[in-house]
CSV table of C-alpha atoms in Angstrom, one decimal:
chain,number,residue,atom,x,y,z
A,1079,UNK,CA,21.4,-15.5,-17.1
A,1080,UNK,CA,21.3,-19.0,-19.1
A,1081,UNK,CA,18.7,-21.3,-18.0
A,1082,UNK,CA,21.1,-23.5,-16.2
A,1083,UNK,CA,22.0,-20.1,-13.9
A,1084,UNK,CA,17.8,-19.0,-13.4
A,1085,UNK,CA,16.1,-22.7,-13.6
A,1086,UNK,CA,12.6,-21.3,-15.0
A,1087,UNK,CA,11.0,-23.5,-17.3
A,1088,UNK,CA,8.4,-23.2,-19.6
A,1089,UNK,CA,6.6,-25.7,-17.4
A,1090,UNK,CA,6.4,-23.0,-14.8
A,1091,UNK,CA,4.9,-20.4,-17.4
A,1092,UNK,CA,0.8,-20.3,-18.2
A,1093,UNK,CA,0.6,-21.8,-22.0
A,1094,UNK,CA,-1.5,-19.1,-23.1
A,1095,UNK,CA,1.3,-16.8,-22.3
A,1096,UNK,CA,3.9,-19.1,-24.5
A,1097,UNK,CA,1.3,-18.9,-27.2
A,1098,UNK,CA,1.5,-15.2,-27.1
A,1099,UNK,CA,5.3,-15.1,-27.3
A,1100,UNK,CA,6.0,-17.8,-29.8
A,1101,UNK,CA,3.3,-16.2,-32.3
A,1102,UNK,CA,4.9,-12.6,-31.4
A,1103,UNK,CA,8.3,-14.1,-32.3
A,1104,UNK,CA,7.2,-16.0,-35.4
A,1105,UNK,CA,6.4,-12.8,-36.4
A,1106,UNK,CA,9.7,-11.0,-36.5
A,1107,UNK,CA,9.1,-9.2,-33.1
A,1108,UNK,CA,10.8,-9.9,-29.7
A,1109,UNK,CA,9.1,-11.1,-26.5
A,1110,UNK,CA,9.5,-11.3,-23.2
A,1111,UNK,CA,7.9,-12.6,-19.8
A,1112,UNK,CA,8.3,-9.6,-17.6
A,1113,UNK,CA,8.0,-8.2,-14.1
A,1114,UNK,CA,6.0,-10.0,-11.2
A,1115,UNK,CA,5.8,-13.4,-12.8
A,1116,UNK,CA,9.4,-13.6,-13.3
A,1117,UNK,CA,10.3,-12.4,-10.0
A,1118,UNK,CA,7.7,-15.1,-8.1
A,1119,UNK,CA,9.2,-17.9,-10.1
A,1120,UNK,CA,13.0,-17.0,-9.4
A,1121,UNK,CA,11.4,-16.8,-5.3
A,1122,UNK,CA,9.4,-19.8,-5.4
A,1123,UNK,CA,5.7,-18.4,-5.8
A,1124,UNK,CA,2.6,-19.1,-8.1
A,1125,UNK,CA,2.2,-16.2,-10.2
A,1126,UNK,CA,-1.2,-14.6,-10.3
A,1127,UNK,CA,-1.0,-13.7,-14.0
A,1128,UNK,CA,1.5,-13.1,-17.0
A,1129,UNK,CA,2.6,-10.2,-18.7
A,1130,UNK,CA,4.6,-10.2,-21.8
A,1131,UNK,CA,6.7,-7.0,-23.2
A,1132,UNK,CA,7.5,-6.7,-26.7
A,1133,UNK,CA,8.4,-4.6,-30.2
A,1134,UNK,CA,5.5,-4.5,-31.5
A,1135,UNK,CA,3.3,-1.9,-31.3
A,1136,UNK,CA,-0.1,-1.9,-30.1
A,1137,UNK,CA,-1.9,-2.0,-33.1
A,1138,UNK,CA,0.6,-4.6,-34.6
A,1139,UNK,CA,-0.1,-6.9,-31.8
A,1140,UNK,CA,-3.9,-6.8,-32.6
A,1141,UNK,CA,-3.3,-7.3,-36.0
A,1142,UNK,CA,-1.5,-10.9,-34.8
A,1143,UNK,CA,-4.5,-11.7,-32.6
A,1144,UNK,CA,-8.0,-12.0,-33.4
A,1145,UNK,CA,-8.6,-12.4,-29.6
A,1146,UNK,CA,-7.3,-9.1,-28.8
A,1147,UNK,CA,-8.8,-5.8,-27.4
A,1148,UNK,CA,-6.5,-2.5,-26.9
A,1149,UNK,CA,-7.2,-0.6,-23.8
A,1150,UNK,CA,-5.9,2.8,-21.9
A,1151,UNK,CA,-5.6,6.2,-22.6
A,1152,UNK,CA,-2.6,7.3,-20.2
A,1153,UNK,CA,-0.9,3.1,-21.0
A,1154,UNK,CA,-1.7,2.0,-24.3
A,1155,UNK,CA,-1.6,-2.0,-23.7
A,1156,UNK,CA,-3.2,-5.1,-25.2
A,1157,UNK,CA,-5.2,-7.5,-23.8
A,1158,UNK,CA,-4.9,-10.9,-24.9
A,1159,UNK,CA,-8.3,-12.8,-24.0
A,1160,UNK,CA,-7.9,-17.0,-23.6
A,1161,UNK,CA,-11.9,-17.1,-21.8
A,1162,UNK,CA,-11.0,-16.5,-18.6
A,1163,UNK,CA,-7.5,-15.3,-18.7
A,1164,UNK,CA,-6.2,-12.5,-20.0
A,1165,UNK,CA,-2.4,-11.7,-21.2
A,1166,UNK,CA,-1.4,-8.4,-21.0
A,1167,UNK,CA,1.1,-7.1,-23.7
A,1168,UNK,CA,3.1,-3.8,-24.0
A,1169,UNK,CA,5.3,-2.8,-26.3
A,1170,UNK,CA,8.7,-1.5,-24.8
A,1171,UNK,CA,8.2,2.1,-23.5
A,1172,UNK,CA,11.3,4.3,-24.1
A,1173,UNK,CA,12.5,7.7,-22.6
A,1174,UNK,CA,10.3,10.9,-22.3
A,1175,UNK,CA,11.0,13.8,-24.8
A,1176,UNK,CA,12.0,17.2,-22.4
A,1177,UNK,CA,10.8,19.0,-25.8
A,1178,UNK,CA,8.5,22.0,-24.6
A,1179,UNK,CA,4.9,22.2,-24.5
A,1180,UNK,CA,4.3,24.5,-27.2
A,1181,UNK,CA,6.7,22.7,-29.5
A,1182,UNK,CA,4.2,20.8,-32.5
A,1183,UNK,CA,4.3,17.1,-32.2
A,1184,UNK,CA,3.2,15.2,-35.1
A,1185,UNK,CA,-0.1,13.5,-35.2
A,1186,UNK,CA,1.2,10.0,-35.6
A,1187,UNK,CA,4.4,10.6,-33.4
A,1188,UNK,CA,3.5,8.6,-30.0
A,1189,UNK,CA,4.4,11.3,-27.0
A,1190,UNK,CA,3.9,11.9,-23.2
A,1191,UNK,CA,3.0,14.2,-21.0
A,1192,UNK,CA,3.3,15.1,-17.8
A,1193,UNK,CA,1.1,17.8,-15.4
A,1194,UNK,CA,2.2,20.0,-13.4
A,1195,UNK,CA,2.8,18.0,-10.0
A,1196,UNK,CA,5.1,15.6,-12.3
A,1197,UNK,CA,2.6,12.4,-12.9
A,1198,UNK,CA,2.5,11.5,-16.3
A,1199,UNK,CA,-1.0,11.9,-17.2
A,1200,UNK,CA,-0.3,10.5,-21.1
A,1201,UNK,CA,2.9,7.8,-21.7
A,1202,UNK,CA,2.7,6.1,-25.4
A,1203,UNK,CA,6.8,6.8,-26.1
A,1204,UNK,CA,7.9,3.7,-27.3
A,1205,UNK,CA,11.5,2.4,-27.4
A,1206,UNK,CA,14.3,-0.5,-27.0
A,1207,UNK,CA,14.0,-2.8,-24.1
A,1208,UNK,CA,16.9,-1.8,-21.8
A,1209,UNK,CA,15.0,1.8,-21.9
A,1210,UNK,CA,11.5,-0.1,-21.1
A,1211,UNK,CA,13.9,-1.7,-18.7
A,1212,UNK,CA,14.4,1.9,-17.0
A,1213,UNK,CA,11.0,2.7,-17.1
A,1214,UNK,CA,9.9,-0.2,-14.8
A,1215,UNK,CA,9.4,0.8,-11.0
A,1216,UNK,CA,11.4,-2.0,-8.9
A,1217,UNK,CA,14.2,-3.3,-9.2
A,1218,UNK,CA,12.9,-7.1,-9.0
A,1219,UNK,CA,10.1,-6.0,-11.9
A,1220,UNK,CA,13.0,-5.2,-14.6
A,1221,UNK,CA,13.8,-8.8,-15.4
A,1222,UNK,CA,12.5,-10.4,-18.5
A,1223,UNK,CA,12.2,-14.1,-19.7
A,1224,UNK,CA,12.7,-15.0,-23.7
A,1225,UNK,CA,11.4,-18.1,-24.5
A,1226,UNK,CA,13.6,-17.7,-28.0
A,1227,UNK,CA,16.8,-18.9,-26.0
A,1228,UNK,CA,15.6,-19.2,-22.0
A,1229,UNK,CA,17.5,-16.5,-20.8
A,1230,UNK,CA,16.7,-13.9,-18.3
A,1231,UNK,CA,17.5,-10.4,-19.0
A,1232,UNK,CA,18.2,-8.5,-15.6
A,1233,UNK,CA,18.8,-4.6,-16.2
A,1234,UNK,CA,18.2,-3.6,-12.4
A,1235,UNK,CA,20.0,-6.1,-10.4
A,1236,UNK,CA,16.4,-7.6,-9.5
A,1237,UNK,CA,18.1,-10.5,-8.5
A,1238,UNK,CA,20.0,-9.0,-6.0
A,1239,UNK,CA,17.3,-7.4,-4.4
A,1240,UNK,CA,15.4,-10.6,-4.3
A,1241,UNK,CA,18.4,-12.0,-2.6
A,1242,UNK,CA,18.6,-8.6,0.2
A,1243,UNK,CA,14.9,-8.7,0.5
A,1244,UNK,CA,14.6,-5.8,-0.5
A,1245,UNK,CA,11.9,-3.4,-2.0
A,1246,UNK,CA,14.0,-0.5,-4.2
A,1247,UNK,CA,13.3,1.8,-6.6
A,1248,UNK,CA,15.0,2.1,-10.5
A,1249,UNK,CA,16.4,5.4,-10.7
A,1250,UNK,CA,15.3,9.0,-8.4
A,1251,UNK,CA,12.9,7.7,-6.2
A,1252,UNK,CA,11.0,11.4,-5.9
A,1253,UNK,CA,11.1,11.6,-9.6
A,1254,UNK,CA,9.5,8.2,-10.3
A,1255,UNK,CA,6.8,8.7,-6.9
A,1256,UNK,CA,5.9,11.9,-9.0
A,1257,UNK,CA,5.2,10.2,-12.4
A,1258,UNK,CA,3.1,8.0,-11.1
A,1259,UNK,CA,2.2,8.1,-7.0
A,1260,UNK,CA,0.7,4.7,-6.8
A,1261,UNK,CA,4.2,3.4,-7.0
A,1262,UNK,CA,3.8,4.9,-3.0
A,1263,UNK,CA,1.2,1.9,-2.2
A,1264,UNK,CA,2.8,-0.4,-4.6
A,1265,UNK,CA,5.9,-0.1,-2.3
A,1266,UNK,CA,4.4,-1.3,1.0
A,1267,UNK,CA,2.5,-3.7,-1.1
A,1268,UNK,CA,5.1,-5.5,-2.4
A,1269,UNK,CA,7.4,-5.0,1.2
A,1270,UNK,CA,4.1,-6.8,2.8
A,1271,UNK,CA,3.4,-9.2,0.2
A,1272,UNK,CA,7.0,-10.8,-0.3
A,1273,UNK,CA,7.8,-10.4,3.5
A,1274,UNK,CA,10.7,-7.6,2.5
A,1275,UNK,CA,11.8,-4.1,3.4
A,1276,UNK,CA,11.4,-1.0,1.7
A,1277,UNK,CA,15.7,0.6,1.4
A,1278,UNK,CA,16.3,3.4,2.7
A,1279,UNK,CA,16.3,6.0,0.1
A,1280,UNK,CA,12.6,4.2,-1.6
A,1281,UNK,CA,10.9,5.0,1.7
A,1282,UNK,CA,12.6,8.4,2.4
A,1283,UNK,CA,10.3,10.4,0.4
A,1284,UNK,CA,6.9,8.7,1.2
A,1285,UNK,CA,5.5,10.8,3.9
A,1286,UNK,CA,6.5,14.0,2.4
A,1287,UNK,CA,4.6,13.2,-0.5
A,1288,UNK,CA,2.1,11.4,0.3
A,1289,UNK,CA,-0.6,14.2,-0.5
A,1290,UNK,CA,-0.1,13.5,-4.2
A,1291,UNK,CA,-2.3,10.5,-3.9
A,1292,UNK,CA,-4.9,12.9,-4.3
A,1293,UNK,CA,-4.7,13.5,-7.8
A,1294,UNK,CA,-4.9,9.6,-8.3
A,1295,UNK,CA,-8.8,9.0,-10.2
A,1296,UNK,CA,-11.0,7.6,-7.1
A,1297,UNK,CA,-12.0,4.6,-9.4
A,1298,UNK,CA,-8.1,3.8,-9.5
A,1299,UNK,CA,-7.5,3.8,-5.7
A,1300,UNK,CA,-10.3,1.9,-5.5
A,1301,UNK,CA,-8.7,-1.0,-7.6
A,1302,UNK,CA,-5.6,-0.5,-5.4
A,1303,UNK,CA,-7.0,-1.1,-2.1
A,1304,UNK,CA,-8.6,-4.3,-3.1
A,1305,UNK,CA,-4.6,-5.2,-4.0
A,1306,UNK,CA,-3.6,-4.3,-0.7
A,1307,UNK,CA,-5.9,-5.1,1.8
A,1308,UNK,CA,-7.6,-8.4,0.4
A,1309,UNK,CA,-4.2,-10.0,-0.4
A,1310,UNK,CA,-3.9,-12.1,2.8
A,1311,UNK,CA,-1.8,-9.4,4.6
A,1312,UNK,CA,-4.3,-6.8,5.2
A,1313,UNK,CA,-3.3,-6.1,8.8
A,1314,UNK,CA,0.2,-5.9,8.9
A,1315,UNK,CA,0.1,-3.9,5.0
A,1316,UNK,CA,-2.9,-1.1,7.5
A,1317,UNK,CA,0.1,-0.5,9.7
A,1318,UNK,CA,2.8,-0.2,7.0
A,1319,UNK,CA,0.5,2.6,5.3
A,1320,UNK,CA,-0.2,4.2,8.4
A,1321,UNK,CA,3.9,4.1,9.4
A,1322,UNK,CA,4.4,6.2,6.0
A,1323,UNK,CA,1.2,8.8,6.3
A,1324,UNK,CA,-0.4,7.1,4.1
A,1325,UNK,CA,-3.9,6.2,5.3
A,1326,UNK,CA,-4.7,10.3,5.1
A,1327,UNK,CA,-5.0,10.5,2.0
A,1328,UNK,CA,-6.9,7.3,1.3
A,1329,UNK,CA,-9.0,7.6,4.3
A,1330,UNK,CA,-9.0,11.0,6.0
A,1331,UNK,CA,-12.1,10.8,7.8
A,1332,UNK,CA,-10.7,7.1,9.3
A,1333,UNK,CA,-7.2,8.8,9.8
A,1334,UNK,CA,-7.8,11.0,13.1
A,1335,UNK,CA,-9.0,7.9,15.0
A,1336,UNK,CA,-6.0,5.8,14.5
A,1337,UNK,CA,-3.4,8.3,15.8
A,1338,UNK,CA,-3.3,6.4,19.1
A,1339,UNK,CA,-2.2,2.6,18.5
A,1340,UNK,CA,-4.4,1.5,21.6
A,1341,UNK,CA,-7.2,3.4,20.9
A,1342,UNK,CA,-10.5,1.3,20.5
A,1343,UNK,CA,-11.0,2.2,17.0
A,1344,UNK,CA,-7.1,0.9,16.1
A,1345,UNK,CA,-8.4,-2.2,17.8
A,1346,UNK,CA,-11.3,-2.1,15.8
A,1347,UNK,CA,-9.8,-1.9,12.3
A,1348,UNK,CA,-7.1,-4.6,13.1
A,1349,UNK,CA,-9.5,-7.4,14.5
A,1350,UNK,CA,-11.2,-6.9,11.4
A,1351,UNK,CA,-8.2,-7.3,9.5
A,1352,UNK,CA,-6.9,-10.0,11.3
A,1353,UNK,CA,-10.6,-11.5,10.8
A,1354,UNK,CA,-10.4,-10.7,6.8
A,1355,UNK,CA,-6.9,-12.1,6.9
A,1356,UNK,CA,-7.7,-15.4,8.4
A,1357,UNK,CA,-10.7,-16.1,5.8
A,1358,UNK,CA,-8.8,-15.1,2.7
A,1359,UNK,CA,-5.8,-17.4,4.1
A,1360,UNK,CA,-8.5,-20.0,4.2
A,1361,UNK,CA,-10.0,-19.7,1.0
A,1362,UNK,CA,-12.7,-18.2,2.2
A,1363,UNK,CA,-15.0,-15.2,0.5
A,1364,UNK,CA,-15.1,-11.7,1.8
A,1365,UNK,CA,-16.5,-8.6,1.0
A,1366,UNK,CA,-14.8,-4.9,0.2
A,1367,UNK,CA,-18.3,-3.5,1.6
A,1368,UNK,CA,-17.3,-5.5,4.8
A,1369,UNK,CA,-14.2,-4.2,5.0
A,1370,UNK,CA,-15.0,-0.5,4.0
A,1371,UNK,CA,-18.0,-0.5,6.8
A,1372,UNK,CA,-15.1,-1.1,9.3
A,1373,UNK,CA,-12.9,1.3,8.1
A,1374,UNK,CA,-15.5,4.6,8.1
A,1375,UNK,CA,-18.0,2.9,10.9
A,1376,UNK,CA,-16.3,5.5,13.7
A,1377,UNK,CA,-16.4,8.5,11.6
A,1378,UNK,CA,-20.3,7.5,11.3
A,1379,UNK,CA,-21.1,6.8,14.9
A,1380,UNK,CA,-19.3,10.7,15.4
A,1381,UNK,CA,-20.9,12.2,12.9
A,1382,UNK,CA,-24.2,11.0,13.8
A,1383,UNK,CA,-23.8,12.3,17.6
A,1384,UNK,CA,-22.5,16.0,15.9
A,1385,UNK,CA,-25.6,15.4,14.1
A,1386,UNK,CA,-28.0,14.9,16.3
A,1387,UNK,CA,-26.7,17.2,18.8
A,1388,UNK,CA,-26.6,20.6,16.6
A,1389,UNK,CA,-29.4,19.8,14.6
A,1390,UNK,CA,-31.8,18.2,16.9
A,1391,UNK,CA,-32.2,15.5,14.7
A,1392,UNK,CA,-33.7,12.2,16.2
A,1393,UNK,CA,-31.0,9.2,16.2
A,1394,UNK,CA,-32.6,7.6,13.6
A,1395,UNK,CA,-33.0,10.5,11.0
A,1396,UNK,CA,-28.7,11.7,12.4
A,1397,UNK,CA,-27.5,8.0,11.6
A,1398,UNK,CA,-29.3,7.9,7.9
A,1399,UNK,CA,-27.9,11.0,7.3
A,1400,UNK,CA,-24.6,10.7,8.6
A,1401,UNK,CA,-24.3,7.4,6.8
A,1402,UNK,CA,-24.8,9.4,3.2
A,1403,UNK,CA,-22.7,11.9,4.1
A,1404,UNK,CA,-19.3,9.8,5.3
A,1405,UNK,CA,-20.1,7.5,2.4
A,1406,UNK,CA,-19.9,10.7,0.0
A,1407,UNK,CA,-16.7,12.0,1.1
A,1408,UNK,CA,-15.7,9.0,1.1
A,1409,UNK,CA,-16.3,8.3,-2.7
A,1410,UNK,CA,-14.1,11.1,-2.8
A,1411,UNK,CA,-10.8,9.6,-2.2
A,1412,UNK,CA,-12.2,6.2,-3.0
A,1413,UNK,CA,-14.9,5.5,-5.8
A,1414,UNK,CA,-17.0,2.9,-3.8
A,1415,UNK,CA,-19.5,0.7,-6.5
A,1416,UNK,CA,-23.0,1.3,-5.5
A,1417,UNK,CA,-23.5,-2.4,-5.0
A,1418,UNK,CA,-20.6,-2.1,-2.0
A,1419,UNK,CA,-21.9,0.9,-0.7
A,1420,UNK,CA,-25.8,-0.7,-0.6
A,1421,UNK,CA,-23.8,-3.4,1.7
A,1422,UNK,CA,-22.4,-1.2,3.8
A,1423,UNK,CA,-25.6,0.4,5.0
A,1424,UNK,CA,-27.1,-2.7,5.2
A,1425,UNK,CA,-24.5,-3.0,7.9
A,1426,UNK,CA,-24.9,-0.5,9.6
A,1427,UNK,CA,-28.3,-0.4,10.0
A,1428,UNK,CA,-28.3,-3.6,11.2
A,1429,UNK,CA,-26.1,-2.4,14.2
A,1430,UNK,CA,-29.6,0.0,14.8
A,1431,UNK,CA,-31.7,-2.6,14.8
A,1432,UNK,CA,-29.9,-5.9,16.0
A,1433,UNK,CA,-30.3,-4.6,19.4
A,1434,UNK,CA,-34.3,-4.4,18.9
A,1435,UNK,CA,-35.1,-8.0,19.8
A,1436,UNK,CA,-38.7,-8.4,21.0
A,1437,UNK,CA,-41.8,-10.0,19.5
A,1438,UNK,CA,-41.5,-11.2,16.1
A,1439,UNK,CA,-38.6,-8.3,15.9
A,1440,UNK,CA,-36.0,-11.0,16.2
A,1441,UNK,CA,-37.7,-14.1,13.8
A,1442,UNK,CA,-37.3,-11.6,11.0
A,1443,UNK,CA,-34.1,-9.9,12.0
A,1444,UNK,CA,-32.7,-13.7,11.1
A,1445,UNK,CA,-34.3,-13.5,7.7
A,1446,UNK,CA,-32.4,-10.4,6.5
A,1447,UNK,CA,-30.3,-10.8,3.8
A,1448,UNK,CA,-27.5,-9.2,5.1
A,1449,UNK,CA,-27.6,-10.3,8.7
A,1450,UNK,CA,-24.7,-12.5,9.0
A,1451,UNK,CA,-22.6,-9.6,7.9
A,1452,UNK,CA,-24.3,-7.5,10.0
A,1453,UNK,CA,-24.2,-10.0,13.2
A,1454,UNK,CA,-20.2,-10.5,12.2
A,1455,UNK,CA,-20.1,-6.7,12.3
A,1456,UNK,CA,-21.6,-6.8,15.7
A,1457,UNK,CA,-19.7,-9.5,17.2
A,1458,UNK,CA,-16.5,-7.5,16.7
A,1459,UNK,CA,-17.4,-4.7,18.2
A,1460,UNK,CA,-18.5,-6.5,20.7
A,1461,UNK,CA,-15.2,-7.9,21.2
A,1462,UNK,CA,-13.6,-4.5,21.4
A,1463,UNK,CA,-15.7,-2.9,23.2
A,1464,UNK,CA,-17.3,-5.3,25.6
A,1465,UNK,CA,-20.1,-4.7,28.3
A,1466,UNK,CA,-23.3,-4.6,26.9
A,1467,UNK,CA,-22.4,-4.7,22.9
A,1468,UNK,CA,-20.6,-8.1,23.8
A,1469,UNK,CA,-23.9,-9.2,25.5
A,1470,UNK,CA,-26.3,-8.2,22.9
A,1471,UNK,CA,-23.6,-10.1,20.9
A,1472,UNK,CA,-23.2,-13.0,22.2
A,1473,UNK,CA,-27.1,-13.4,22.8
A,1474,UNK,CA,-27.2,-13.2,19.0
A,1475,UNK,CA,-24.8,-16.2,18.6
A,1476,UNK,CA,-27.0,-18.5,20.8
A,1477,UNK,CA,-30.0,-17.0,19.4
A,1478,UNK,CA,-29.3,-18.2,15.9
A,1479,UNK,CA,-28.3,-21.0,16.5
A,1480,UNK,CA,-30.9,-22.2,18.8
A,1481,UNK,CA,-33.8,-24.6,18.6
A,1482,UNK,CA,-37.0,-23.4,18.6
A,1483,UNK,CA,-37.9,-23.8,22.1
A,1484,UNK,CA,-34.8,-22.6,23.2
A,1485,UNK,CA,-35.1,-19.2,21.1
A,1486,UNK,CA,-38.6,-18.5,22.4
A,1487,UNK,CA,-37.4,-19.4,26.4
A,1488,UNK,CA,-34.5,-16.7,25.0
A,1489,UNK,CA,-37.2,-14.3,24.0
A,1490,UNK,CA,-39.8,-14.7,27.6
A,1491,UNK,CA,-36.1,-14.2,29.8
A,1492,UNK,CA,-35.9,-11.2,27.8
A,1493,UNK,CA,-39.0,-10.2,28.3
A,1494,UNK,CA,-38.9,-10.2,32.0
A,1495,UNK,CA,-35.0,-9.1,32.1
A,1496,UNK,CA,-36.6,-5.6,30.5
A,1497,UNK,CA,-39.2,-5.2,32.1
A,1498,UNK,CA,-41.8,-7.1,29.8
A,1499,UNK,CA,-40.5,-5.1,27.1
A,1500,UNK,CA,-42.3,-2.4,25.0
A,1501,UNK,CA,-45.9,-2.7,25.1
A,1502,UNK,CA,-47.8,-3.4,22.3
A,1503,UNK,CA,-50.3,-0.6,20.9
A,1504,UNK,CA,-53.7,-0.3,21.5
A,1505,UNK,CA,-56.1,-0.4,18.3
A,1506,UNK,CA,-58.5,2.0,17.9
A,1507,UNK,CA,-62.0,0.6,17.5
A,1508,UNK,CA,-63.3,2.1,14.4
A,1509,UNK,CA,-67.3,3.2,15.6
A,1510,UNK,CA,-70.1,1.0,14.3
A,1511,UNK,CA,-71.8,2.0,11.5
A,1512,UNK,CA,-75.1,3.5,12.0
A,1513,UNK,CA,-78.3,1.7,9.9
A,1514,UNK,CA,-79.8,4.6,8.0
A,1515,UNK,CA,-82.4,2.4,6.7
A,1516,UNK,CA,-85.7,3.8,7.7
């Protein structure tokens, strides 16, 4: 397509990204803007970042670019650093060799390989761009922008797809979901994201193998469900992953307690959604620890009752040690950062002890670092679950925000509403010292 038939301009494109591709040309390579930014230019959208394909190899790109660092063992790609953004360049990766394992491959011949479940576990084969072009995942991700002559290159019919709304695979979609099956949650990313549907055959083989998510690394999956739950269009991308089996294998102690739609913990995880939505929509910050608290805090309060029920634990010891044990098969599936998971109990001990109000319990409760999470926490719950949680709840909101006078009035009603609350312990007198002095 000539620039008359596409209508990107360079004005559209990030001038750190130009830099890239003019200096890459200058040098006797080809460039190209590719995937994601050219497909939410042709629709209309901001891109997020810029990616460039070319020729060169890695280790000629870094010798072009003193601000360059390669990274990735399984993806050899370079990273183009401008202070705070980063171009990403990869050189054009070709066709895999269907040479056995056993076969010697010399040392300075780039070469994949795959494991036995299909996912390519090492992919340096370079090539020509229309088999890069083969190589990409979507259709609307194989279209590539030359700022040489301001065409578009479109291999896949990307175009077309933008046109159908529609989310498609290049080439056998169980074949490509076994190379690599993040390509599963990229899917009903990109459906949710760009307000599209997944075709027919695409989604046809997700449910049956979903399971190979499991041999994803847990620091990976974490990265991905940032992508698709803190995008804007967490809620409705939840429901598209549970539609296609998918929450299992990212979250199978959650997974159980979302069978029924109505259930109280569905209702649960959407509000908070909705809630996460709504404050990323308004350019607003939020927290993954926030987010993963809701998503295990049903597992916990089950746990904890198992707990406490076969091993005789008190509530408070069952809850502690429920907490480290959903977190760690959690971290399983889903490599949680420590300073998330520190949040999270923060959280959820705050659901022990917001309802422990009296004395000076409730001055100090305000001063905790983490207690607007936690209260934010609470008020959901309270909103699903209502009765006395929505009470305790709404208390909170009037407590906090309450004058002095008001708070303490708050505190005496309380007082007399429980009885005059739990008494406060006697000191022992320690016994006078007797005077030995003769």
């Amino acid at each position: 397509m000539t620039r008359g038939e596409h209508g990107i301009s360079r004005e559209d494109v990030s001038p750190n990204a130009l830099k890239v591709m003019y200096r890459l040309n200058g040098a006797g390579f080809e460039s190209y803007l590719v995937g994601g930014c050219v497909r939410d230019i042709l629709m209309g959208h901001e891109p997020k970042d810029f990616d460039v394909a070319t020729n060169a190899t890695p280790e000629q790109i870094k010798g072009l670019f003193r601000n360059c660092r390669l990274i990735g063992r399984r993806f050899r790609l370079a990273h183009i650093v401008f202070g705070r953004e980063v171009i990403e360049v990869a050189t054009f990766r070709g066709h895999h060799s269907e040479e056995p394992e056993a076969k010697e491959v010399p040392k300075n011949k780039a070469v994949s390989k795959r494991d036995a479940h299909g996912q390519l576990v090492r992919d340096n084969v370079f090539g020509s761009i229309e088999e890069d072009a083969e190589r990409r995942d979507f259709t609307f991700n194989a279209m590539y922008y030359s700022v040489a002559d301001f065409t578009v290159k479109d291999f896949a019919n990307g175009l077309e797809a933008i046109e159908k709304r529609e989310v498609r695979l290049i080439g056998d979609p169980e074949v490509r979901y076994r190379e690599d099956p993040v390509r599963m949650l990229r899917a009903v990313r990109f459906a949710t994201k760009l307000s599209m549907r997944i075709s027919d055959d695409t989604a046809a083989p997700i449910k049956q193998l979903a399971s190979l998510l499991n041999n994803i690394p847990a620091a990976r999956l974490f990265e991905e469900t940032l992508k698709l739950f803190l995008s804007g269009q967490g809620e409705k991308t939840f429901m598209m992953l549970r539609e296609y089996g998918l929450i299992a294998p990212l979250f199978p102690q959650l997974a159980p307690f979302i069978e029924d739609e109505n259930s109280r913990e569905m209702q649960f995880v959407r509000k908070v959604l909705q809630n996460t939505d709504e404050r990323i929509n308004n350019d607003q910050r939020v927290t993954p620890a926030f987010l993963y608290a809701a998503l295990l805090w049903y597992p916990l309060e089950e746990r904890a009752q198992i707990m406490q029920a076969e091993s005789g634990l008190n509530a408070h010891d069952a809850f502690n040690l429920a907490s480290t044990e959903v977190i760690a098969k959690q971290t399983q599936r889903i490599m949680i950062p420590k300073r998330f998971s520190t949040v999270i109990r923060d959280i959820w001990i705050l659901q022990q002890r917001l309802p422990k109000r009296f004395g000076r319990r409730a001055f100090q409760l305000l001063t905790h670092p983490k207690f607007r999470a936690g209260y934010d926490f609470l008020l959901v719950r309270g909103q699903v679950e209502g009765g006395a949680l929505l009470e305790l709840a709404q208390w909170w909101t009037h407590f906090q925000h309450g004058e002095p006078g008001k708070q303490k009035k708050m505190l005496n009603d309380l007082r007399r509403q429980e009885g005059d609350g739990p008494k406060p312990r006697k000191r022992k007198r320690r016994p006078a010292s007797r005077n030995t002095d003769a």
